[in-house]
Tab-separated table of C-alpha atoms in Angstrom:
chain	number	residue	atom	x	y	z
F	1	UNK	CA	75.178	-53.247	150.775
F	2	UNK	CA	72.888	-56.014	148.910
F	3	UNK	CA	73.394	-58.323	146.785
F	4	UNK	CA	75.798	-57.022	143.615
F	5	UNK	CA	75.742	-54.124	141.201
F	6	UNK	CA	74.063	-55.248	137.966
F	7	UNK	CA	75.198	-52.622	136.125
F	8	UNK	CA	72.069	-52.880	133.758
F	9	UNK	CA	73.120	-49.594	131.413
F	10	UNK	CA	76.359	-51.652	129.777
F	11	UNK	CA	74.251	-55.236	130.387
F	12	UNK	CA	71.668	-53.778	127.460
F	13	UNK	CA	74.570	-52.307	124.891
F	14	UNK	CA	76.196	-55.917	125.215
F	15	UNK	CA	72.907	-57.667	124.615
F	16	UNK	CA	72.154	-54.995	121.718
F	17	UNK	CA	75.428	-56.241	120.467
F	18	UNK	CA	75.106	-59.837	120.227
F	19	UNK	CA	75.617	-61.953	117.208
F	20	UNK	CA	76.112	-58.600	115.260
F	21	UNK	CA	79.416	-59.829	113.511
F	22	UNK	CA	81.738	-57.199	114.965
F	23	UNK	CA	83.884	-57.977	117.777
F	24	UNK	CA	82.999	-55.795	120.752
F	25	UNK	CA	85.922	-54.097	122.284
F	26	UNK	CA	84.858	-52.967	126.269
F	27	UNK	CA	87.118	-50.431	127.325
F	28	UNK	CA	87.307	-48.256	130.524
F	29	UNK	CA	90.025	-47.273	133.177
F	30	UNK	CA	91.864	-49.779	135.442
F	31	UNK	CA	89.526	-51.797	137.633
F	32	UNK	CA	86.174	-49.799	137.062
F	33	UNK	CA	84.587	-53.312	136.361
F	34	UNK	CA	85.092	-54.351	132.466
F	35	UNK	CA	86.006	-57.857	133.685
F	36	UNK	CA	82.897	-58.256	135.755
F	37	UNK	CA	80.589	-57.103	133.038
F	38	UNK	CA	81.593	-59.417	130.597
F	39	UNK	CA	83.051	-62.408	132.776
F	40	UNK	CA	79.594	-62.370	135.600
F	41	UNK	CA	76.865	-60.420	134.331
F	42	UNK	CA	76.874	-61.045	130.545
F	43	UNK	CA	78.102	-64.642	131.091
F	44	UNK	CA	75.137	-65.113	133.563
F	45	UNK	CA	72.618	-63.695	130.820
F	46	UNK	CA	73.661	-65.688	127.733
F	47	UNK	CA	73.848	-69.045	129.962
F	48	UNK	CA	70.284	-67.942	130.885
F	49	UNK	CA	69.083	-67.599	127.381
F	50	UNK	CA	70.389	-71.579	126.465
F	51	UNK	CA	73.821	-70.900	125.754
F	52	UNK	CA	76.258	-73.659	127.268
F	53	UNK	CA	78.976	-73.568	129.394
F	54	UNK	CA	81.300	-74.827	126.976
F	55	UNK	CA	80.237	-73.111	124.259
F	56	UNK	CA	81.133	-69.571	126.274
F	57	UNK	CA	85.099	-69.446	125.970
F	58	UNK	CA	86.935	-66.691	128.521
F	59	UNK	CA	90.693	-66.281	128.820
F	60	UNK	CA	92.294	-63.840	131.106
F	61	UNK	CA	95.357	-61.795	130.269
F	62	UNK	CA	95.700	-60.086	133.276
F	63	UNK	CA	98.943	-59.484	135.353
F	64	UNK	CA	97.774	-62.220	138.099
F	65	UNK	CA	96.683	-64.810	135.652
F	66	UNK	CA	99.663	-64.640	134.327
F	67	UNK	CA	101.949	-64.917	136.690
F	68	UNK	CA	100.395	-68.123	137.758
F	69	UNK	CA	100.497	-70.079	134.446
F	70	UNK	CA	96.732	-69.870	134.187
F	71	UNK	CA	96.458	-68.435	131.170
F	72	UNK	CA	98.776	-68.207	128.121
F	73	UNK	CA	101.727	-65.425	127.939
F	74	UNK	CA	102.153	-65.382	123.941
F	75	UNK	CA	100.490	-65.509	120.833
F	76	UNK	CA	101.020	-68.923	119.737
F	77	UNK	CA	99.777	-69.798	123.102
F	78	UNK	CA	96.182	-68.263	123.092
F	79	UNK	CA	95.917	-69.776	119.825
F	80	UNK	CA	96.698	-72.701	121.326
F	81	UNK	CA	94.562	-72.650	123.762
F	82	UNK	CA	91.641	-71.159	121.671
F	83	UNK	CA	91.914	-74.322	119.382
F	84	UNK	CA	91.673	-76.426	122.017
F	85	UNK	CA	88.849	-75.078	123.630
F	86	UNK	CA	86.171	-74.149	120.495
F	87	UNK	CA	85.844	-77.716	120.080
F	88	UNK	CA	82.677	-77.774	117.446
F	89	UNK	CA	80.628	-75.653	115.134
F	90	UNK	CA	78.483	-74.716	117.483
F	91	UNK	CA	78.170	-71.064	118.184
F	92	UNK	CA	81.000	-69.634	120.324
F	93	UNK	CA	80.679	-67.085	122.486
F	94	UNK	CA	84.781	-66.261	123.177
F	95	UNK	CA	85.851	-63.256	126.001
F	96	UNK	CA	89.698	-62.010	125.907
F	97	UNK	CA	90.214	-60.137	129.197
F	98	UNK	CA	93.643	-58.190	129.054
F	99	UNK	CA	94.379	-58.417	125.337
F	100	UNK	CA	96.594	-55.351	124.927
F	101	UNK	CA	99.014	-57.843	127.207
F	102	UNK	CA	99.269	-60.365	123.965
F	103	UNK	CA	101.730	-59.433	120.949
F	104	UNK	CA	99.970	-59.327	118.016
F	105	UNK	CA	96.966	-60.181	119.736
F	106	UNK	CA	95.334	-58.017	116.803
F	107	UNK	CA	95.775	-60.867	114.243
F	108	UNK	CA	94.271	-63.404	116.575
F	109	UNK	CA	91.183	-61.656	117.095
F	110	UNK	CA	90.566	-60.887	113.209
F	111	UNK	CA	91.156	-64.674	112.593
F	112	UNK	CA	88.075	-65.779	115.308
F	113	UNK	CA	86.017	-62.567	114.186
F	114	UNK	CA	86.649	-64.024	110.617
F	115	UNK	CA	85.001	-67.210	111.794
F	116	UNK	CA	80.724	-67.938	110.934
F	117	UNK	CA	81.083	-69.688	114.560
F	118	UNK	CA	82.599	-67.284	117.132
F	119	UNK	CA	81.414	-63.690	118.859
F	120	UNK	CA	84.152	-62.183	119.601
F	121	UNK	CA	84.705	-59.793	123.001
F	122	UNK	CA	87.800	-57.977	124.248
F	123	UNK	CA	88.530	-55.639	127.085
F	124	UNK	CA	91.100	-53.519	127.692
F	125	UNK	CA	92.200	-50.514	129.326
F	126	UNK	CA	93.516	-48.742	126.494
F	127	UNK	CA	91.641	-47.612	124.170
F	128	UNK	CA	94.757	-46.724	121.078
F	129	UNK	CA	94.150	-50.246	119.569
F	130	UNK	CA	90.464	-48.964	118.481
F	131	UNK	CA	91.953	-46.728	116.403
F	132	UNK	CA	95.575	-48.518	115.648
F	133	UNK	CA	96.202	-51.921	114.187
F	134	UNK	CA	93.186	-53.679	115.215
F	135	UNK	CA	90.967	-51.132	113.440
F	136	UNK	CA	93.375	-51.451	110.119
F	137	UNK	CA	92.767	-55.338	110.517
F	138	UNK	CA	89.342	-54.723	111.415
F	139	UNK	CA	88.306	-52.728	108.491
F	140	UNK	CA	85.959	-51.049	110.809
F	141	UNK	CA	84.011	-54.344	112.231
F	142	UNK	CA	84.776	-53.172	115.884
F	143	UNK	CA	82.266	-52.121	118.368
F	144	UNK	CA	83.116	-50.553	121.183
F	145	UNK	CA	81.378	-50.168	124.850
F	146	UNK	CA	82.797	-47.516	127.174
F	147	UNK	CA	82.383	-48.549	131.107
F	148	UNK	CA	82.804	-45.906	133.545
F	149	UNK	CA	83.199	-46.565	137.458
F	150	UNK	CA	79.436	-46.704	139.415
F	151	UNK	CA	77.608	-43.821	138.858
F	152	UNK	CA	75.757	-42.571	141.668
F	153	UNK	CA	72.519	-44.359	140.639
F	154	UNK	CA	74.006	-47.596	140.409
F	155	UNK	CA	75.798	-46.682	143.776
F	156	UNK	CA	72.436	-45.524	145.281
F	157	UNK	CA	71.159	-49.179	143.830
F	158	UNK	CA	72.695	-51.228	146.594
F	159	UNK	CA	72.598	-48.839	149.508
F	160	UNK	CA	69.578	-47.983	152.016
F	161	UNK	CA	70.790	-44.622	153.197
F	162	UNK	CA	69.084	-41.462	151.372
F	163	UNK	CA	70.482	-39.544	148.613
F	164	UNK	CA	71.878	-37.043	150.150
F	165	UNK	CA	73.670	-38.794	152.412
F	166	UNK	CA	75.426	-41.454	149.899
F	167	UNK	CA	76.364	-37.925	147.994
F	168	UNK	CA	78.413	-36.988	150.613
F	169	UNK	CA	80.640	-40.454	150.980
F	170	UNK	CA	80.052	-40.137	147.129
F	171	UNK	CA	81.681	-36.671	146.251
F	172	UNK	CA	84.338	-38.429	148.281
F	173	UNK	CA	85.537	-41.441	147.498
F	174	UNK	CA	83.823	-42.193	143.995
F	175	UNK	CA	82.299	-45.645	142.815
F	176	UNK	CA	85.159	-47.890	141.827
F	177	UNK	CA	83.275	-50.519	142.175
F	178	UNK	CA	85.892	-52.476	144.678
F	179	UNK	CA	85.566	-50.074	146.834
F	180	UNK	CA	82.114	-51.124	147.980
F	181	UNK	CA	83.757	-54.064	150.260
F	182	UNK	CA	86.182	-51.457	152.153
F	183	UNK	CA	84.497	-50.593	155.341
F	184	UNK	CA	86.030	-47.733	156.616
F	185	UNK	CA	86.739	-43.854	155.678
F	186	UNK	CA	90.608	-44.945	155.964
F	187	UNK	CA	90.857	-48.045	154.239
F	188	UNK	CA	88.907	-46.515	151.233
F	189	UNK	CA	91.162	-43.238	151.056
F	190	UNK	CA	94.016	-45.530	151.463
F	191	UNK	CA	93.427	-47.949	148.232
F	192	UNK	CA	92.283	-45.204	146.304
F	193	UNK	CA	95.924	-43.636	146.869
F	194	UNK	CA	97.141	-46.983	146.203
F	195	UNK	CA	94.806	-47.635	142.925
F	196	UNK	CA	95.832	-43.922	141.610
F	197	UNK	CA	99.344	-43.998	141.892
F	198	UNK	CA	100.542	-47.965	142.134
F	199	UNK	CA	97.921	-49.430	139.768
F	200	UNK	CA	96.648	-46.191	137.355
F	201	UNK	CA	99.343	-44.669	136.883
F	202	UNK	CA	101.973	-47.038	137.528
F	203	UNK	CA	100.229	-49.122	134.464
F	204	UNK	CA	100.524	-45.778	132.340
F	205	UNK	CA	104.332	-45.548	133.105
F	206	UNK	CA	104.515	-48.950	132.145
F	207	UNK	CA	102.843	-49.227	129.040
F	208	UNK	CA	103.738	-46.008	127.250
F	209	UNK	CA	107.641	-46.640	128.543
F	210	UNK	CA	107.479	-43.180	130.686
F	211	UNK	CA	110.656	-43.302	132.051
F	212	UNK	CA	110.289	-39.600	134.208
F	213	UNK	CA	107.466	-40.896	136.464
F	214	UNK	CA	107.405	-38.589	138.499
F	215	UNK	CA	106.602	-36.269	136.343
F	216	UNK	CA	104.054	-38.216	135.096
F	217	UNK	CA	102.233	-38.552	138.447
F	218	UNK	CA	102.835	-34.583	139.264
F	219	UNK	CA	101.380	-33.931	135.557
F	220	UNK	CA	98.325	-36.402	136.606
F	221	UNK	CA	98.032	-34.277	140.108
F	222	UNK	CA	97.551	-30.984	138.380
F	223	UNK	CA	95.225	-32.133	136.248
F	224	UNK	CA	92.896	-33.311	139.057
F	225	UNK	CA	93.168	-29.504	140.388
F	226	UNK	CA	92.187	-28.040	137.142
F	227	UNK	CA	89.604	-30.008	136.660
F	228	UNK	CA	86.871	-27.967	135.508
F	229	UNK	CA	89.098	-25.179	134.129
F	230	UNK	CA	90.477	-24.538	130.779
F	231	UNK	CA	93.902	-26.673	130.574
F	232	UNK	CA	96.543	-26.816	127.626
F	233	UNK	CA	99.920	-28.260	127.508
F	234	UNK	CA	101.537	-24.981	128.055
F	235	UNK	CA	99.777	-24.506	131.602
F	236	UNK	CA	100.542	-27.801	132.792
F	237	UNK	CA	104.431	-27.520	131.847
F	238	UNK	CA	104.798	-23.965	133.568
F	239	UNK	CA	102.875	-25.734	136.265
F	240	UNK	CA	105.221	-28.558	136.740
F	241	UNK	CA	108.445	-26.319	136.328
F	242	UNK	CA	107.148	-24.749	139.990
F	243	UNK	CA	107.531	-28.051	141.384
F	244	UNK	CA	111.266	-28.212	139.988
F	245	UNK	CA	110.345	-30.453	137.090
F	246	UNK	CA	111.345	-29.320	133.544
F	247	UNK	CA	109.015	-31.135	130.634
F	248	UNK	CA	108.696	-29.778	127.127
F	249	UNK	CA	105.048	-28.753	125.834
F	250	UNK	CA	105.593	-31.789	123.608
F	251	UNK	CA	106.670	-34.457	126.754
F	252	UNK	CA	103.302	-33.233	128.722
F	253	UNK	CA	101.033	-33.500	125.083
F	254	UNK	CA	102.114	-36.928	125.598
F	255	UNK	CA	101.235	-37.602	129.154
F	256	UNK	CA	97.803	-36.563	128.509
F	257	UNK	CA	97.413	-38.328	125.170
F	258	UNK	CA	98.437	-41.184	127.547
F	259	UNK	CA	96.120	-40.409	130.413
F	260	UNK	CA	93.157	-40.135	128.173
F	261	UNK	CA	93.842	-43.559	126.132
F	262	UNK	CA	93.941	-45.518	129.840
F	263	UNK	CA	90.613	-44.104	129.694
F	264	UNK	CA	91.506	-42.336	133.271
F	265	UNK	CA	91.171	-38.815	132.220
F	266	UNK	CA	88.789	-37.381	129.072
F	267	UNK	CA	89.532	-34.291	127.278
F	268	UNK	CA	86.452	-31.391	126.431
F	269	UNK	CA	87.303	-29.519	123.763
F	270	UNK	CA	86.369	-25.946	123.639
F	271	UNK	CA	83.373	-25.384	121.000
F	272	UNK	CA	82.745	-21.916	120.078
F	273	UNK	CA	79.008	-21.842	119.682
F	274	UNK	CA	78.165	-18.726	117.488
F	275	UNK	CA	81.203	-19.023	114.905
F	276	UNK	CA	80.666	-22.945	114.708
F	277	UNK	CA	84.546	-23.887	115.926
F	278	UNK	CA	87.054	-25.702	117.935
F	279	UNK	CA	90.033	-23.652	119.744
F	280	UNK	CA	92.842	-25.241	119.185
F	281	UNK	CA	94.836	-26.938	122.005
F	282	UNK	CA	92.437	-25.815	125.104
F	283	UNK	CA	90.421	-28.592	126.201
F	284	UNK	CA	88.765	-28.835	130.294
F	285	UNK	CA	89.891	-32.292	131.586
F	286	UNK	CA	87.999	-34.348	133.734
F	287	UNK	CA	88.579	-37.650	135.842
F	288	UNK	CA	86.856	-40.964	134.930
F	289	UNK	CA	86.328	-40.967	139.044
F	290	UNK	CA	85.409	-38.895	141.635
F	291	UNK	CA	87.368	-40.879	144.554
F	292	UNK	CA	90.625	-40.473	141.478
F	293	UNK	CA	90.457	-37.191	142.105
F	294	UNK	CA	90.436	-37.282	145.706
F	295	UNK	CA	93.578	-39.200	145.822
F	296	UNK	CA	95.567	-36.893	143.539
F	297	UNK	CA	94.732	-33.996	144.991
F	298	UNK	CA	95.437	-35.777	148.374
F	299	UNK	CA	91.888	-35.359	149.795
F	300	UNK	CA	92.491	-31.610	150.616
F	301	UNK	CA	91.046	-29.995	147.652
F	302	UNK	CA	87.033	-30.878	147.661
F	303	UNK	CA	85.141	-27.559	145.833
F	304	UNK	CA	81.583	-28.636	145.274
F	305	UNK	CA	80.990	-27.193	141.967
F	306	UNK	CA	83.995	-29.186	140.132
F	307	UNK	CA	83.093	-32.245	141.644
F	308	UNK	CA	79.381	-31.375	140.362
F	309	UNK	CA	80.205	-30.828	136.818
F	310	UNK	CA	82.753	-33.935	136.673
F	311	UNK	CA	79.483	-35.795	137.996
F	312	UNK	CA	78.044	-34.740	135.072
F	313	UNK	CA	80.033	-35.012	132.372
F	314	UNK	CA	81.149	-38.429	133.216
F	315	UNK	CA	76.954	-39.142	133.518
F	316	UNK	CA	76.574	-37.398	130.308
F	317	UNK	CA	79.138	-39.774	128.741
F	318	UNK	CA	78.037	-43.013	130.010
F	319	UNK	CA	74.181	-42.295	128.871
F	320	UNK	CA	76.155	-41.936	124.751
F	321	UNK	CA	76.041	-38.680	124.780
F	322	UNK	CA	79.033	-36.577	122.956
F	323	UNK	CA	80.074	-33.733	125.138
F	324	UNK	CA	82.026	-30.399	124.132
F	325	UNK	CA	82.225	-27.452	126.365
F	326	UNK	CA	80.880	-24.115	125.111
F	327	UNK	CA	81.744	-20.259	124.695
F	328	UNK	CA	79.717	-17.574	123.552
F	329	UNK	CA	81.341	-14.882	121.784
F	330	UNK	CA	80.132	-11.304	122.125
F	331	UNK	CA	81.370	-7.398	120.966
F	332	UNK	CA	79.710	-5.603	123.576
F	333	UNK	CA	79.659	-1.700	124.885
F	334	UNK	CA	80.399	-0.607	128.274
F	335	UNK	CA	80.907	3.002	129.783
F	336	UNK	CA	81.258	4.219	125.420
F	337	UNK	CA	84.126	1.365	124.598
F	338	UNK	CA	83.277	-1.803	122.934
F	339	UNK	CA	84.937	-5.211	125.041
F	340	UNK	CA	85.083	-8.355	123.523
F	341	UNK	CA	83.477	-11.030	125.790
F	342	UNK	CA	83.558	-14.788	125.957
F	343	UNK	CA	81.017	-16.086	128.489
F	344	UNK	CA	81.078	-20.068	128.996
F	345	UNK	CA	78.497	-22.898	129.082
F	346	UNK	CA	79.440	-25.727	131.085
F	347	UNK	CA	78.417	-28.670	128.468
F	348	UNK	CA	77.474	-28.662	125.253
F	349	UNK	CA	76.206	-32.531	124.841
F	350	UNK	CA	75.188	-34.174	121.602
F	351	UNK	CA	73.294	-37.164	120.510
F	352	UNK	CA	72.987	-38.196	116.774
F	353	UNK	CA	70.444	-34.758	115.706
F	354	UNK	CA	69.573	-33.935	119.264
F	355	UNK	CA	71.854	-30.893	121.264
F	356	UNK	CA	71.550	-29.759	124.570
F	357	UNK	CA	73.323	-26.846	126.154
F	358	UNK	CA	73.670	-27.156	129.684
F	359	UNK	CA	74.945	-25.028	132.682
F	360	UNK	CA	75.563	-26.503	136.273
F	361	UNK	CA	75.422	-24.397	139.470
F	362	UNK	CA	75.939	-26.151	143.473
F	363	UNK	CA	72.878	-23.923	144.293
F	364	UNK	CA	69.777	-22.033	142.605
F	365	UNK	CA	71.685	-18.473	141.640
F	366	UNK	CA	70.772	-15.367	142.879
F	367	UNK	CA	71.373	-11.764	141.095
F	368	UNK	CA	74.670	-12.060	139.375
F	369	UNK	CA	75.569	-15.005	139.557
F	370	UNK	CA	71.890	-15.894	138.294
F	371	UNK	CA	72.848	-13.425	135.539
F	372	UNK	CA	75.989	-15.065	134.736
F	373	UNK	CA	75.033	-18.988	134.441
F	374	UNK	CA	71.425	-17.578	132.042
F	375	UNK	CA	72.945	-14.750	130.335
F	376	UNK	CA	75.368	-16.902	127.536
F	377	UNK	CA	72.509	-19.317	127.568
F	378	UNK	CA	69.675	-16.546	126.589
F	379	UNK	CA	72.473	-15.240	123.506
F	380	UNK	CA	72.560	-18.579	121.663
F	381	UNK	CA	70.157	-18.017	118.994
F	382	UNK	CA	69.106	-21.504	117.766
F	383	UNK	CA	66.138	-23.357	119.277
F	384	UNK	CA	67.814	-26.403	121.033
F	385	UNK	CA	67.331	-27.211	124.646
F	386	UNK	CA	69.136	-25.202	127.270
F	387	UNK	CA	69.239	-26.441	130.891
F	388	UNK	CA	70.397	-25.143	133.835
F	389	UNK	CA	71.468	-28.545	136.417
F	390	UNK	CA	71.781	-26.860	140.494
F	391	UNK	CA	72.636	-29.006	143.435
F	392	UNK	CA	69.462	-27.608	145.170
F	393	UNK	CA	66.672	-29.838	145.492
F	394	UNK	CA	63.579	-28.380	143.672
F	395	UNK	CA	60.757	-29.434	141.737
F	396	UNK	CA	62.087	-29.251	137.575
F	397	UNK	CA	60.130	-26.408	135.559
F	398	UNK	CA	61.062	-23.944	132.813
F	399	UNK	CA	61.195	-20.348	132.925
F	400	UNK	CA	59.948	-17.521	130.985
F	401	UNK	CA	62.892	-17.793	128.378
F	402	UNK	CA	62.274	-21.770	127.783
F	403	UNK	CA	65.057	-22.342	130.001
F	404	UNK	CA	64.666	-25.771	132.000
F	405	UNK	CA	65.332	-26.059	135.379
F	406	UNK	CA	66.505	-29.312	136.922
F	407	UNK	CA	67.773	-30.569	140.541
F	408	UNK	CA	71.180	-32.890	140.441
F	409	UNK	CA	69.546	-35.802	141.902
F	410	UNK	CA	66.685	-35.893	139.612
F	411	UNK	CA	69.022	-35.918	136.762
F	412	UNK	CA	71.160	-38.279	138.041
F	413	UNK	CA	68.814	-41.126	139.403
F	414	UNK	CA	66.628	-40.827	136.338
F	415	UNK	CA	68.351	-41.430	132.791
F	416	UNK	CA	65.258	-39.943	131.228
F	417	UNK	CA	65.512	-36.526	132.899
F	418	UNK	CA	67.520	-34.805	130.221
């Protein structure tokens, strides 16, 4: 590895952001590299464009910080310590690393957004105060940039080997990006078991007072091994009753209301694309991180095609796209009875007025399985894009029925492919 990841993609939507009166809220799981966006990269660009060193203002929240006095533990402290360092009327550039940590940390940020001086950014890893009290106090002046952990052309960015061999350690143990400096296949499985359980999880306990946490961690577990597949709370809680663990429908709608707002886990909902709805309480699940995954499933579990389409999704998210899954609904006859069918499309992704439906196989389908990844695509009537994503490595085209046809790498080492 070379140099550091510059992380250009969130670099831009900070830059985009400046000076725009809103305070920018950068959220994202546990240690997938908010603090290094805003506290390195972004502090390195605005001192390059003339901005001074004391006129950039960053305070850590964090655990460690904490515990060693070197930053403040309560509110009248960070005002305290605000005060005494936005010393002028010059403009302020002011980063609050942790804030969820603060009470009433809310109040403090409205007062410096409320300032003609100060440019307000926050991170945090969960993402409930964007749409709690700091929106209320807000009134809406919040703007928020989702980081994700490397994706695999940002991990590709400071490696030499080919593609298709990164993939490989890739579909393995992920891109946290802290995981770059562990050198061997052991010490990376290891701290990912220790970052999933001890730091992820054990922060979700934490936070949300969970006080069955082993539940919470089994919950977390089957999730990674339906990722991919169709998941409500009533699955999870028959699931977990195997394991000797009773927990209500309503106990598990928690856990994964808290999984989602530590940003670990995001939620698909199911889109019914001819009749224009949402099914109610189905959603597919997947992991902000492929290396996550590894470690709750306890590296034993590694099918190519869910690993593919998490790839995807989570690429699909971090270029601002809004993602749904789809199903097709059909009344069809076979052998002189009619069936009701519902046949799936991977991703339905959407982007202010643009839609794309897209279907992802490990390999270029042959007879029925070709039939079965083109067939719902060929019954959706409307005239948006439909593409078909396959691990193989071809040369991109479109078929007779307008269908496009795209290899994995090409779509994930160029963000215009799609």
């Amino acid at each position: 590895m070379t140099g550091y990841i510059k992380r250009d993609r969130y670099l831009r939507q900070l830059i985009s952001r400046k000076d725009n009166g809103e305070v920018k809220i950068i959220t994202g799981s546990r240690r997938c590299g908010k603090s290094w966006l805003l506290g390195k990269l972004y502090r390195d660009w605005l001192a390059g464009q003339g901005v001074s060193e004391d006129h950039i203002v960053s305070v850590s929240l964090d655990e460690e910080a904490s515990q060693t006095g070197a930053c403040p533990a309560d509110p009248a402290g960070l005002r305290r310590c605000l005060r005494e360092r936005i010393r002028d009327d010059g403009r302020c550039y002011v980063f609050l690393d942790g804030t969820e940590k603060i009470p009433d940390f809310e109040r403090i940020v409205n007062g410096l957004n409320a300032r003609d001086n100060t440019d307000v950014y926050i991170t945090g890893s969960d993402s409930r105060f964007l749409s709690g009290g700091m929106s209320t106090l807000l009134r809406g002046r919040c703007d928020e940039v989702r980081v994700f952990p490397l994706s695999f052309s940002e991990f590709c960015a400071v490696r030499h080997e080919p593609p298709d061999v990164l993939w490989k350690e890739y579909c393995t143990f992920g891109g946290m990006p802290e995981l770059m400096g562990h050198g061997t296949p052991l010490e990376k499985r290891d701290h990912l078991k220790l970052l999933w359980y001890s730091i992820c999880l054990g922060d979700i306990a934490r936070r949300n007072q969970i006080r069955k946490r082993r539940a919470l961690e089994a919950a977390a577990d089957l999730l990674c091994s339906f990722v991919g597949s169709p998941a409500n709370p009533g699955r999870i809680s028959a699931s977990l009753g195997t394991l000797g663990l009773s927990v209500s429908d309503d106990t598990v709608r928690s856990y994964l209301a808290a999984l989602e707002n530590a940003c670990l886990f995001s939620g698909a909902r199911r889109f019914s694309i001819r009749e224009r709805r949402y099914f109610r309480n189905i959603r597919k699940y997947y992991i902000s991180d492929i290396g996550l995954l590894n470690a709750g499933t306890g590296f034993r579990e590694q099918d190519f095609h869910c690993i593919m389409e998490n790839v995807i999704f989570n690429e699909l998210l971090a270029r601002g796209w809004y993602v749904d899954t789809g199903v097709v609904e059909s009344r069809e006859m076979e052998n002189g009875r009619q069936w009701f069918r519902q046949r799936g499309v991977c991703f339905v992704a959407e982007k202010g007025a643009d839609r794309v439906y897209i279907q992802s196989s490990p390999a270029v389908p042959c007879g029925a399985e070709r039939e079965q990844v083109l067939r719902p695509l060929r019954m959706i009537r409307d005239s948006f894009r439909k593409v078909v994503i396959v691990g193989s490595d071809i040369a991109p085209y479109t078929d007779d029925y307008g269908i496009s046809w795209l290899g994995l790498f090409d779509f994930l080492l160029d963000g215009k492919a799609l």
